[in-house]
Short mmCIF file of C-alpha atoms in Angstrom, two decimals:
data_model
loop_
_atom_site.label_atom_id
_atom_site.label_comp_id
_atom_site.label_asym_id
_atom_site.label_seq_id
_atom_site.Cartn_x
_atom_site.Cartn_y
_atom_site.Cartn_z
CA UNK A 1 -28.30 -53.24 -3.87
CA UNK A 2 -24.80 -55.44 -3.29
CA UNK A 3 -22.28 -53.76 -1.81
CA UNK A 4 -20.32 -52.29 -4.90
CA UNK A 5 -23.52 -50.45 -5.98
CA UNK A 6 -23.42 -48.85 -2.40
CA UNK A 7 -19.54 -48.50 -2.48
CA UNK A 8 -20.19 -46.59 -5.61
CA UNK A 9 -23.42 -44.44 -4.72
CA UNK A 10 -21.86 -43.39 -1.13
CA UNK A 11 -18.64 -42.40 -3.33
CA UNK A 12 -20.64 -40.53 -5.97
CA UNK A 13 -22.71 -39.01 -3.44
CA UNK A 14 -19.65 -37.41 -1.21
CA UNK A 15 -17.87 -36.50 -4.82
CA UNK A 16 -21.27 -34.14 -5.77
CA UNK A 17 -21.37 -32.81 -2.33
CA UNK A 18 -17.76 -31.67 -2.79
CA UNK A 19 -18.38 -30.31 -6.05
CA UNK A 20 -21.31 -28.01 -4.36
CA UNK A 21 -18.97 -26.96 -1.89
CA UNK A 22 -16.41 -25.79 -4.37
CA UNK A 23 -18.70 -24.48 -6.49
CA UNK A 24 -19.61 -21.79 -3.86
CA UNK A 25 -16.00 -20.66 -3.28
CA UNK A 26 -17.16 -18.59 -6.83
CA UNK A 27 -19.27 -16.74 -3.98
CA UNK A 28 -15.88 -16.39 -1.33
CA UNK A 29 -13.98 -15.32 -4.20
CA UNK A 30 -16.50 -12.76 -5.73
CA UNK A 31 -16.83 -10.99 -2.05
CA UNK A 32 -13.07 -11.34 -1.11
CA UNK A 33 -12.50 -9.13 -4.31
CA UNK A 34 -15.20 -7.21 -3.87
CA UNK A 35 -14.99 -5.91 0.01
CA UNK A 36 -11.14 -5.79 -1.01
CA UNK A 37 -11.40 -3.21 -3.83
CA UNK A 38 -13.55 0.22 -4.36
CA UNK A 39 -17.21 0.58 -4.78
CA UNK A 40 -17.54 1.91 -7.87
CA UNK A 41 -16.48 -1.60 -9.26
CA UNK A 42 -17.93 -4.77 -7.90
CA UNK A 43 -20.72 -5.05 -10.38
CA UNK A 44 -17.47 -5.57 -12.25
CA UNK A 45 -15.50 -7.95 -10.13
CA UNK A 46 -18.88 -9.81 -9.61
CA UNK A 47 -19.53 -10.19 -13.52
CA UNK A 48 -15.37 -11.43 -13.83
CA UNK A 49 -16.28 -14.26 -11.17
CA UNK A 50 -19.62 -15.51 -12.78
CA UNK A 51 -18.33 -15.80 -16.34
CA UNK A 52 -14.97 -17.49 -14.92
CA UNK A 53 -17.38 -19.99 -13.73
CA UNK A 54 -19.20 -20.11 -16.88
CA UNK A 55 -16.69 -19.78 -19.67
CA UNK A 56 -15.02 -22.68 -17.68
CA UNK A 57 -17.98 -25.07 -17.18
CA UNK A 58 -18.52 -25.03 -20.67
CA UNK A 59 -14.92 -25.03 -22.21
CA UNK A 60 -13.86 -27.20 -19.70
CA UNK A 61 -16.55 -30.27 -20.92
CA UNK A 62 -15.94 -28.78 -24.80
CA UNK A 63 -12.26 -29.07 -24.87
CA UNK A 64 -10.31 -28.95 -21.66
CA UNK A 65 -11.28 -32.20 -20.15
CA UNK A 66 -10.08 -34.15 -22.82
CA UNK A 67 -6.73 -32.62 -22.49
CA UNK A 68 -6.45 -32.76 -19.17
CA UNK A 69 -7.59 -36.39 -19.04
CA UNK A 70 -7.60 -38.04 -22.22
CA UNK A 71 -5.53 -40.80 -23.15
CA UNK A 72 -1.16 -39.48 -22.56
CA UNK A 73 0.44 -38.30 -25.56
CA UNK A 74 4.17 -38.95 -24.35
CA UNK A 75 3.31 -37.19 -21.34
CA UNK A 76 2.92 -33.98 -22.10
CA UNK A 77 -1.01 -33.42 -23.12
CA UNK A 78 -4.05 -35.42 -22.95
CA UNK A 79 -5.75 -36.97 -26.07
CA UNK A 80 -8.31 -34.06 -27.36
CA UNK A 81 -11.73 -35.57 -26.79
CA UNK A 82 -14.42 -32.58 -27.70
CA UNK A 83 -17.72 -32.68 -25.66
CA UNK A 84 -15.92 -35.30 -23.35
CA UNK A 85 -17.42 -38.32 -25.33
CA UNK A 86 -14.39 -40.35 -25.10
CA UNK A 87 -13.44 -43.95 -22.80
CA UNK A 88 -11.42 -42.87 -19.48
CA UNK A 89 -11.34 -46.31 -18.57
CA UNK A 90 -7.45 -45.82 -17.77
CA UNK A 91 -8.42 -42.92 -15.06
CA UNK A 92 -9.79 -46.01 -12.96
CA UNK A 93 -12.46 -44.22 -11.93
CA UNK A 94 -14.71 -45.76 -9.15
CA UNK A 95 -17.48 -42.94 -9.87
CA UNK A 96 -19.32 -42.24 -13.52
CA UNK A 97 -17.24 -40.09 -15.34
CA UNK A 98 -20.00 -37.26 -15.30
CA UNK A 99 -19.92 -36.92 -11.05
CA UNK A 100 -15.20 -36.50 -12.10
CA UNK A 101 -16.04 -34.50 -14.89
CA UNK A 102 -18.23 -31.36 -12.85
CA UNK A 103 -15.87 -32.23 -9.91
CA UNK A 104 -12.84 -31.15 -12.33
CA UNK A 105 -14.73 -27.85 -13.25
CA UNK A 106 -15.39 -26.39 -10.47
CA UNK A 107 -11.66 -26.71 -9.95
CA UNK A 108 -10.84 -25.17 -13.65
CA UNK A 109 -13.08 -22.28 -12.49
CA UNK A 110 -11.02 -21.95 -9.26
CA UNK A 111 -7.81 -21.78 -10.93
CA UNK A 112 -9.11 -19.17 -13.53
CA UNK A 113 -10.84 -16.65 -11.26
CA UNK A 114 -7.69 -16.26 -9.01
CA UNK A 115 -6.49 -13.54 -11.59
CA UNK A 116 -9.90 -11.50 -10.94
CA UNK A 117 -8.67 -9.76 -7.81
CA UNK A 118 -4.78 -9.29 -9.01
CA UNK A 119 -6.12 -7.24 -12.07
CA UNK A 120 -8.99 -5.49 -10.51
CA UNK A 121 -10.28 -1.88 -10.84
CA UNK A 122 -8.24 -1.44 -14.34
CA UNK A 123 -9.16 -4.65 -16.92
CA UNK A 124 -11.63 -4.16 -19.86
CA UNK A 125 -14.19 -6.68 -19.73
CA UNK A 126 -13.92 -8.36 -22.90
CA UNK A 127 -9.77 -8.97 -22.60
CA UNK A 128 -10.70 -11.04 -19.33
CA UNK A 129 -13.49 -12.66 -20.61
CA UNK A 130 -10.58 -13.78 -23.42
CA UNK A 131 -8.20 -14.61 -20.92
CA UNK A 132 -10.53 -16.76 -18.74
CA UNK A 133 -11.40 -18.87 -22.09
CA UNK A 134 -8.01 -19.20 -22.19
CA UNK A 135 -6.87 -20.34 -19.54
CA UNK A 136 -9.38 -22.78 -18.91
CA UNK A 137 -9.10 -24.65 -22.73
CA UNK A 138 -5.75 -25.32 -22.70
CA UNK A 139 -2.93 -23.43 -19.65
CA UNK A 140 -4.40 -25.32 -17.08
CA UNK A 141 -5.49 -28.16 -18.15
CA UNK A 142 -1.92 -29.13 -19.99
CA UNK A 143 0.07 -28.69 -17.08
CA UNK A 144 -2.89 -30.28 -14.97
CA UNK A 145 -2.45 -33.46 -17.41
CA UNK A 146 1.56 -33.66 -15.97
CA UNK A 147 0.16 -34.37 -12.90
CA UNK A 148 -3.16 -35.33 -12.25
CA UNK A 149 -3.82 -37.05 -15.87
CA UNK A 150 -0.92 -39.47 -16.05
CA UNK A 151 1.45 -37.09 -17.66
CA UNK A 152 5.38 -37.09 -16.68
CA UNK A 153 5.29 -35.29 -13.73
CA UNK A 154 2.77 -37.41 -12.32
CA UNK A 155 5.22 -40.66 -13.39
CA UNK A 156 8.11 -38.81 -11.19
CA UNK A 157 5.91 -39.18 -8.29
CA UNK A 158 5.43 -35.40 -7.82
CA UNK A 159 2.79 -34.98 -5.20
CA UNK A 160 0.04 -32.38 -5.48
CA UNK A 161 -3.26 -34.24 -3.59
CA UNK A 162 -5.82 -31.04 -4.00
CA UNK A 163 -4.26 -28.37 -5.61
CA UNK A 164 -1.35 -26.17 -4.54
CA UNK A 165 0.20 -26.19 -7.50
CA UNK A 166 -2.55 -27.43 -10.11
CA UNK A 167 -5.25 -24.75 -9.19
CA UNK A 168 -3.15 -21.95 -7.25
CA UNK A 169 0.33 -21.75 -8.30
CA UNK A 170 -1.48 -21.55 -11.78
CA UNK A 171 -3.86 -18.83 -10.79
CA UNK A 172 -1.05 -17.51 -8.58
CA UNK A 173 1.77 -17.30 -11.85
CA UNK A 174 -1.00 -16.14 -14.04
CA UNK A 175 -2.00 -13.65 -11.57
CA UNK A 176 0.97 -12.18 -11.20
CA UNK A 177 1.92 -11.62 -15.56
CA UNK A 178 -1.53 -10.37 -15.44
CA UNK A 179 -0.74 -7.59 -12.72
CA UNK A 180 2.96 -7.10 -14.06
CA UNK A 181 1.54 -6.42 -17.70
CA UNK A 182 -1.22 -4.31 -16.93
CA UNK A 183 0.76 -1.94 -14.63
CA UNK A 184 -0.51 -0.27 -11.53
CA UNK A 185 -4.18 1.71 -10.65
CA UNK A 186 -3.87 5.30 -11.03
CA UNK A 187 -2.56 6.61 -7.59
CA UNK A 188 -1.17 3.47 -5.98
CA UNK A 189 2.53 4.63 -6.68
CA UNK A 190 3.45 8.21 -5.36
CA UNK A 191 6.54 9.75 -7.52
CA UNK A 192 8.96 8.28 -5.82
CA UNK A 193 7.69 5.26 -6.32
CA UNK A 194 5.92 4.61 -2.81
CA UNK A 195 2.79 2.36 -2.56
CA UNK A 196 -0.08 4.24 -1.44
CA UNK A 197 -2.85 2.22 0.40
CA UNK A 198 -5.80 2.37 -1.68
CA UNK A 199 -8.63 0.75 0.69
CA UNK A 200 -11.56 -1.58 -0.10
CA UNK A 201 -15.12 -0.30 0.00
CA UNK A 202 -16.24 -2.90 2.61
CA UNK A 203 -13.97 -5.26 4.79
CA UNK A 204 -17.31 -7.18 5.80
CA UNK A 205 -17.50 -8.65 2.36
CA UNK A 206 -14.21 -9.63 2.47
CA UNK A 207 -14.44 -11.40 5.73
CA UNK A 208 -17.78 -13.19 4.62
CA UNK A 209 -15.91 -14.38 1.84
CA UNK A 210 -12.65 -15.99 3.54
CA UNK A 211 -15.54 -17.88 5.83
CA UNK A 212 -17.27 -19.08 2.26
CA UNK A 213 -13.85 -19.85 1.22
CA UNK A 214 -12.57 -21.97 4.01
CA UNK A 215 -16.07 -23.46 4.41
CA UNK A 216 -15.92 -24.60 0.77
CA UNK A 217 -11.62 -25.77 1.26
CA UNK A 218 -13.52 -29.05 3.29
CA UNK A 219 -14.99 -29.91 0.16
CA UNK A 220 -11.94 -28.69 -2.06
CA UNK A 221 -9.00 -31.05 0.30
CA UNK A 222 -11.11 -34.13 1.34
CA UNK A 223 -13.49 -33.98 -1.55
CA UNK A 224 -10.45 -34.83 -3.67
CA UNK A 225 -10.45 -38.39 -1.88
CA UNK A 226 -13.55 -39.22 -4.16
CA UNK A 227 -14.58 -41.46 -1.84
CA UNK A 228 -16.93 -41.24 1.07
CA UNK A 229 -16.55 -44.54 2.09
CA UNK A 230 -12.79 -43.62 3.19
CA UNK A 231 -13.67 -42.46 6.11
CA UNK A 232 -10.13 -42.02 7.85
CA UNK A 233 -8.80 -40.32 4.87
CA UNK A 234 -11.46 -37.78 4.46
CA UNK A 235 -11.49 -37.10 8.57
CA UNK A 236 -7.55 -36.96 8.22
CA UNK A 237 -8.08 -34.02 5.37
CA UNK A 238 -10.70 -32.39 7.78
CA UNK A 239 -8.45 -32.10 10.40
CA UNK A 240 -5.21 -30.68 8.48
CA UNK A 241 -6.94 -28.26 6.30
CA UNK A 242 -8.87 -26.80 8.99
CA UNK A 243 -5.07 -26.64 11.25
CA UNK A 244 -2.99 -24.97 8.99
CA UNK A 245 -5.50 -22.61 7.67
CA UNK A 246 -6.12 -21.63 11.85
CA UNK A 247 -2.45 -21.46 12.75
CA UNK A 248 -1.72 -18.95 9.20
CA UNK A 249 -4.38 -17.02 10.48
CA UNK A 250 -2.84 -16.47 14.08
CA UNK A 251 0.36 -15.97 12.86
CA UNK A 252 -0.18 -13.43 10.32
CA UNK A 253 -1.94 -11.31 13.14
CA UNK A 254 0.73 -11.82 15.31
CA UNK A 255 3.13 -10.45 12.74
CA UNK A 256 1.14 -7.87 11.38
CA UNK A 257 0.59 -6.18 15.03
CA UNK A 258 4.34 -6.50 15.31
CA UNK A 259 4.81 -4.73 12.25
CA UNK A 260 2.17 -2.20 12.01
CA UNK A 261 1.38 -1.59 15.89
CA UNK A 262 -2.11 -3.02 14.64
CA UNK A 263 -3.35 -6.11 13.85
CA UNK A 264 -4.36 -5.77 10.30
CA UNK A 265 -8.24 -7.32 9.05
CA UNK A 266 -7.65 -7.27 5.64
CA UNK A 267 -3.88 -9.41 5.70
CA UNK A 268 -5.11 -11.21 8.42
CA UNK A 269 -8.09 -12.46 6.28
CA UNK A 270 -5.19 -13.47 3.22
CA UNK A 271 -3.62 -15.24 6.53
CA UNK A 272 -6.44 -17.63 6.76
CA UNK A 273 -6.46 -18.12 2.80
CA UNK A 274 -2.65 -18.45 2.99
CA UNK A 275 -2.56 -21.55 5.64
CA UNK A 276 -5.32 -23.54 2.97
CA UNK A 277 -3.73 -22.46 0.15
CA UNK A 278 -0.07 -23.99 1.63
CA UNK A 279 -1.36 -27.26 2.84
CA UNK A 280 -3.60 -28.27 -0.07
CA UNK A 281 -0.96 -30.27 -1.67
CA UNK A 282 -0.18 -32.07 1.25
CA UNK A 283 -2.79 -32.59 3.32
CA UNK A 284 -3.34 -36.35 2.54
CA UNK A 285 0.16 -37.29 4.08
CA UNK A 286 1.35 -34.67 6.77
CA UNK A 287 0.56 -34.84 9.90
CA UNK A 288 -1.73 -32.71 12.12
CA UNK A 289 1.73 -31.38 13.45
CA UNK A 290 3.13 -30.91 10.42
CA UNK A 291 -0.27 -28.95 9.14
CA UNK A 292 0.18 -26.75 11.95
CA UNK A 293 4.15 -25.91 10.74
CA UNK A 294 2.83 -25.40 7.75
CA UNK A 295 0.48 -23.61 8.74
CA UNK A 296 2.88 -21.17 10.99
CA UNK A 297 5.52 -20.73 7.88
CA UNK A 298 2.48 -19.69 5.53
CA UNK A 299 1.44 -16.95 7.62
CA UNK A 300 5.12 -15.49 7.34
CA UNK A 301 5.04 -16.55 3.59
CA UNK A 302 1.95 -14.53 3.18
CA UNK A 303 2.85 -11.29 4.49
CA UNK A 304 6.58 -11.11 3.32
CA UNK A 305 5.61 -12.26 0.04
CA UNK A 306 2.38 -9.41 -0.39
CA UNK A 307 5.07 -7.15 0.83
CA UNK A 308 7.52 -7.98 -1.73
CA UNK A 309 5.36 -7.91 -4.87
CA UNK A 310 3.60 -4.30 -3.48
CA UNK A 311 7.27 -2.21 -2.34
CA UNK A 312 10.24 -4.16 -4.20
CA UNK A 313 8.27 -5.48 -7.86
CA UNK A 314 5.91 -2.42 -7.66
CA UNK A 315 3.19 -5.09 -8.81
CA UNK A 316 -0.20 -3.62 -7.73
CA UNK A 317 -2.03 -6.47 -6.65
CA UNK A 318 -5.61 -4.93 -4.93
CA UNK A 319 -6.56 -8.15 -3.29
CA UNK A 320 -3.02 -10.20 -2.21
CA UNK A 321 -3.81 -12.74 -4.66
CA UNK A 322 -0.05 -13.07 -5.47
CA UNK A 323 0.84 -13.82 -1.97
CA UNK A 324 -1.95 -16.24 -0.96
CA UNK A 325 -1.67 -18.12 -3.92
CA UNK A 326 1.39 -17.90 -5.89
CA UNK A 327 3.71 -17.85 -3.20
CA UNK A 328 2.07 -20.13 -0.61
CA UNK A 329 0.93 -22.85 -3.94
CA UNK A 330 4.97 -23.22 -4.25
CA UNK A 331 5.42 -22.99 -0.89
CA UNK A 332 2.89 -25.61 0.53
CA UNK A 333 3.70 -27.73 -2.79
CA UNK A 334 7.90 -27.54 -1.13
CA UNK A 335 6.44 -28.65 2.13
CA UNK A 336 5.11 -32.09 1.15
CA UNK A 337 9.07 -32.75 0.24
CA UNK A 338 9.80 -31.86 3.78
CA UNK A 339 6.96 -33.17 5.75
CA UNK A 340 5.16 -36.13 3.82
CA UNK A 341 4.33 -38.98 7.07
CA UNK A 342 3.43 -41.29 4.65
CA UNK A 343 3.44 -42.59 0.80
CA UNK A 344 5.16 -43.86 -1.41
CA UNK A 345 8.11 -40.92 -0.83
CA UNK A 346 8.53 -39.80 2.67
CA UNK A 347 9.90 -35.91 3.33
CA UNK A 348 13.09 -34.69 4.40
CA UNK A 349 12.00 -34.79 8.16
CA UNK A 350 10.38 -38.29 7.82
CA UNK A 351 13.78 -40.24 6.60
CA UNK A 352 12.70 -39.47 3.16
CA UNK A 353 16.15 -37.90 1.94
CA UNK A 354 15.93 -35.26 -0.98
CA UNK A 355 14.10 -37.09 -3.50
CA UNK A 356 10.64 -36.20 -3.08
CA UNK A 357 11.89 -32.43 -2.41
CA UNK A 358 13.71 -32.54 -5.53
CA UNK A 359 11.05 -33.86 -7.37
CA UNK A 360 8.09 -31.33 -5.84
CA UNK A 361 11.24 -28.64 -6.95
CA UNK A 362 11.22 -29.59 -10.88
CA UNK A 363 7.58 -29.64 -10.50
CA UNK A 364 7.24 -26.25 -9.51
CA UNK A 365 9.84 -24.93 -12.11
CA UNK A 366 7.98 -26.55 -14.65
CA UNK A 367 4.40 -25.53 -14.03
CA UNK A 368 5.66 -22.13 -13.29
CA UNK A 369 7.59 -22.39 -16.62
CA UNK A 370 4.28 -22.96 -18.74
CA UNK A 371 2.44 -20.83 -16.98
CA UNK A 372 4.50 -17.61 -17.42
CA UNK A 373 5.77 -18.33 -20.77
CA UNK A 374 1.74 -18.97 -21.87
CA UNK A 375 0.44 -15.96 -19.61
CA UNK A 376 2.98 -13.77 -20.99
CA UNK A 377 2.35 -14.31 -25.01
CA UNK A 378 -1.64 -13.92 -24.16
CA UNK A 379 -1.19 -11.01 -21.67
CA UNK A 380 1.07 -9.08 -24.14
CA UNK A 381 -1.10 -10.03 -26.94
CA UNK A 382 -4.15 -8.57 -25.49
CA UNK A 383 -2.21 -5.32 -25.19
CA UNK A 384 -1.21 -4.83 -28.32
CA UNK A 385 -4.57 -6.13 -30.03
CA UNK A 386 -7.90 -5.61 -28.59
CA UNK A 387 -6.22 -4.17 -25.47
CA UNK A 388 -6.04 -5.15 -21.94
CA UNK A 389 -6.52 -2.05 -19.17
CA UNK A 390 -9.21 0.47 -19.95
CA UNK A 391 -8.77 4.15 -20.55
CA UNK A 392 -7.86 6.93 -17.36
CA UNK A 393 -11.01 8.13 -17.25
CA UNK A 394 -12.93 4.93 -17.25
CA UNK A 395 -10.68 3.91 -14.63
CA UNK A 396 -11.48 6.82 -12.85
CA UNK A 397 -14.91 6.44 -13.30
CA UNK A 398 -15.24 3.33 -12.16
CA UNK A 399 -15.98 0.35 -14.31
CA UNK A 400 -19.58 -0.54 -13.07
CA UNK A 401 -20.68 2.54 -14.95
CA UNK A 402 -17.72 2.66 -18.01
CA UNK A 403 -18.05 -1.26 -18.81
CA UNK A 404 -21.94 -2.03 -17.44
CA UNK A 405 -23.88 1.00 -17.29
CA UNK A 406 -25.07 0.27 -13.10
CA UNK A 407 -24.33 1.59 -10.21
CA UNK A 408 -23.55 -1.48 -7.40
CA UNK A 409 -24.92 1.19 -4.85
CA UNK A 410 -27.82 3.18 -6.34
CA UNK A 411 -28.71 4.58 -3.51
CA UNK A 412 -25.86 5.93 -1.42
CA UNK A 413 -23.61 8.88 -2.25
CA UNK A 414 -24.36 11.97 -3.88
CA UNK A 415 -25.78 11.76 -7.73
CA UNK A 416 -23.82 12.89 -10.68
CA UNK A 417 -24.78 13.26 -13.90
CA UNK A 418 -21.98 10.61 -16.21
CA UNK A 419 -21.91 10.94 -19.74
CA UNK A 420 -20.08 8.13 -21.29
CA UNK A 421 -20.64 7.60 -25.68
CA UNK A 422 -24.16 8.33 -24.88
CA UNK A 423 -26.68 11.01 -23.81
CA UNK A 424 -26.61 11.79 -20.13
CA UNK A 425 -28.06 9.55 -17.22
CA UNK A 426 -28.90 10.31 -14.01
CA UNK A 427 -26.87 7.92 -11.38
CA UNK A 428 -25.56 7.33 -8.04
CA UNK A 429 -22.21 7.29 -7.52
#
């Protein structure tokens, strides 16, 4: 084997590894949004996060690839290529295009299943699986063609390395039309309008799934290299993932003992998410210093900003996902404008004036743009056609039983007798 062949295998190699490691942040996100929310629905959530996964893999390679990646159609929208059959020779691509193509999935599927946990407890099945199709054929992967597939954002020099704006300012914008439209769970608003805390059946889960999560973010950041020969890169992207994501979570504890005389698990678990979700876009050219910052400012981000959507929008968002990844995707994707070390633009606090800031700015405002415009013709459409939110009393229910017919937990609680369009059965509640 000459040394390109090995160049090539050790690069394809690291890329598939990656991909695995992404892949299983299905699993973080599933028990995030599970331990987050009530037991009588995560057979539910669990069934959103599986067919994100699968609706995507599939309409991704159908459709969305090809837009995302195909050949630039003044700069706005890849060439269509169905069943990805086409010639990327103009990605440049030092790995077969199969190893990019799964590698882009499992980021597809990311983006889509960040709107699971914002709409939980109150979405009819089929509307999501709609929305998830959606999503993944053409919202995300037109505005991922403006940056990562040569399209005019990308010409600008706007700067997004893994994701902060690609994956989770999409999710995050998405996530919070979805939420808006749908309107709050039965009891989280009092008459005055108060939020009432409606807890999650098990903060385990959720904890097990923030360590899935950021275990998986160290194939997410330096996976995006898709090299493993680039060995200082990769170590770099190790290092300032892993920094930010640690100094969010300290922070966020810190504030949230200030605030609530406690320090609170379940925001101090969005913490962690918050610092990974912030530095994603940057992590290639900031600092270790500069990850920490950003890692510092997220943590504030992150509570202020779950604060703001739950008591001032009156958005009921059961998870935070509005927080973690809306606010901290625009966020982090501001910070590379102020603390890029290195590239071809340098940040505000590396001699790099305002241009990279003002170009990370427009970039925001656009995909933001697309995202809420799009979100908001599908959400509303939903509504007013096969509908979106499920009746009171499924809701009350629960939608394990109303939309699948199980019980997650069999076995505990007291048994009821549910009647729902068909004769009696005999369950656990």
């Amino acid at each position: 084997m000459d040394l390109t062949k090995l160049v090539t295998s050790i690069d394809t190699v690291w890329t598939l590894v990656a991909t695995a490691l992404v892949f299983f942040m299905q699993a973080g996100f599933a028990m995030v949004e599970t331990g987050l929310t009530r037991a009588k629905n995560a057979g539910n959530i669990i069934m959103k996060n599986l067919m994100d996964f699968v609706i995507g893999s599939l309409i991704f390679w159908v459709l969305g690839f090809g837009i995302m990646f195909g050949g630039d159609i003044g700069g706005v929208i890849g060439m269509p290529d169905l069943f990805t059959r086409g010639n990327y020779e103009h990605l440049g691509l030092g790995i077969p295009l199969e190893a990019f193509l799964i590698f882009q999935t499992v980021f597809c599927a990311t983006a889509a299943t960040i709107v699971s946990g914002a709409m939980a407890e109150r979405t009819k099945f089929k509307s999501y699986l709609l929305y998830s199709f959606i999503i993944s054929a053409v919202i995300y992967p037109i505005a991922g063609h403006w940056i990562w597939g040569g399209g005019w954002l990308s010409k600008l020099g706007f700067h997004d390395f893994a994701g902060s704006t690609v994956v989770h300012s999409i999710g995050g914008w998405a996530a919070l039309i979805g939420a808006w439209t749908i309107g709050p769970r039965i009891g989280k608003y009092s008459k005055n309008g108060k939020p009432q805390a409606i807890p999650g059946h098990n903060i385990t889960l959720g904890a097990l799934g923030v360590f899935i999560l950021w275990f998986g973010w160290f194939g997410f950041n330096p996976g995006s290299t898709l090299s493993g020969t680039n060995i200082n890169a990769i170590s770099h992207i190790f290092v300032t993932t892993n920094l930010s994501g640690a100094a969010a979570t300290l922070v966020t504890l810190m504030i949230t003992w200030l605030r609530y005389k406690k320090p609170d698990v379940s925001m101090t678990l969005n913490g962690s998410l918050a610092g990974l979700v912030a530095v994603t876009a940057g992590c290639d050219l900031v600092t270790p210093t500069g990850a920490v910052i950003i890692g510092i400012l997220s943590g504030v981000v992150v509570v202020f900003g779950i604060e703001f959507v739950d008591k001032a929008l009156k958005i009921d968002d059961p998870v935070g996902a509005i927080g973690v990844h809306c606010c901290n995707g625009v966020f982090g994707t501001l910070c590379v404008g102020l603390f890029a070390a290195s590239g071809e633009n340098l940040g505000l606090f590396y001699g790099g004036g305002f241009k990279l800031l003002g170009i990370q700015l427009l970039g925001i405002i656009a995909v933001a743009g697309w995202t809420i415009v799009t979100t908001v013709i599908m959400f509303k459409t939903m509504k007013t056609t096969v509908g979106l939110r499920v009746s009171s009393e499924e809701e009350i229910t629960g939608l394990d039983l109303t939309e699948h017919g199980i019980d997650s937990y069999a076995d505990f609680g007291p048994k009821r007798t549910v009647s729902f369009k068909a004769d009696p059965i005999d369950l656990h509640l």
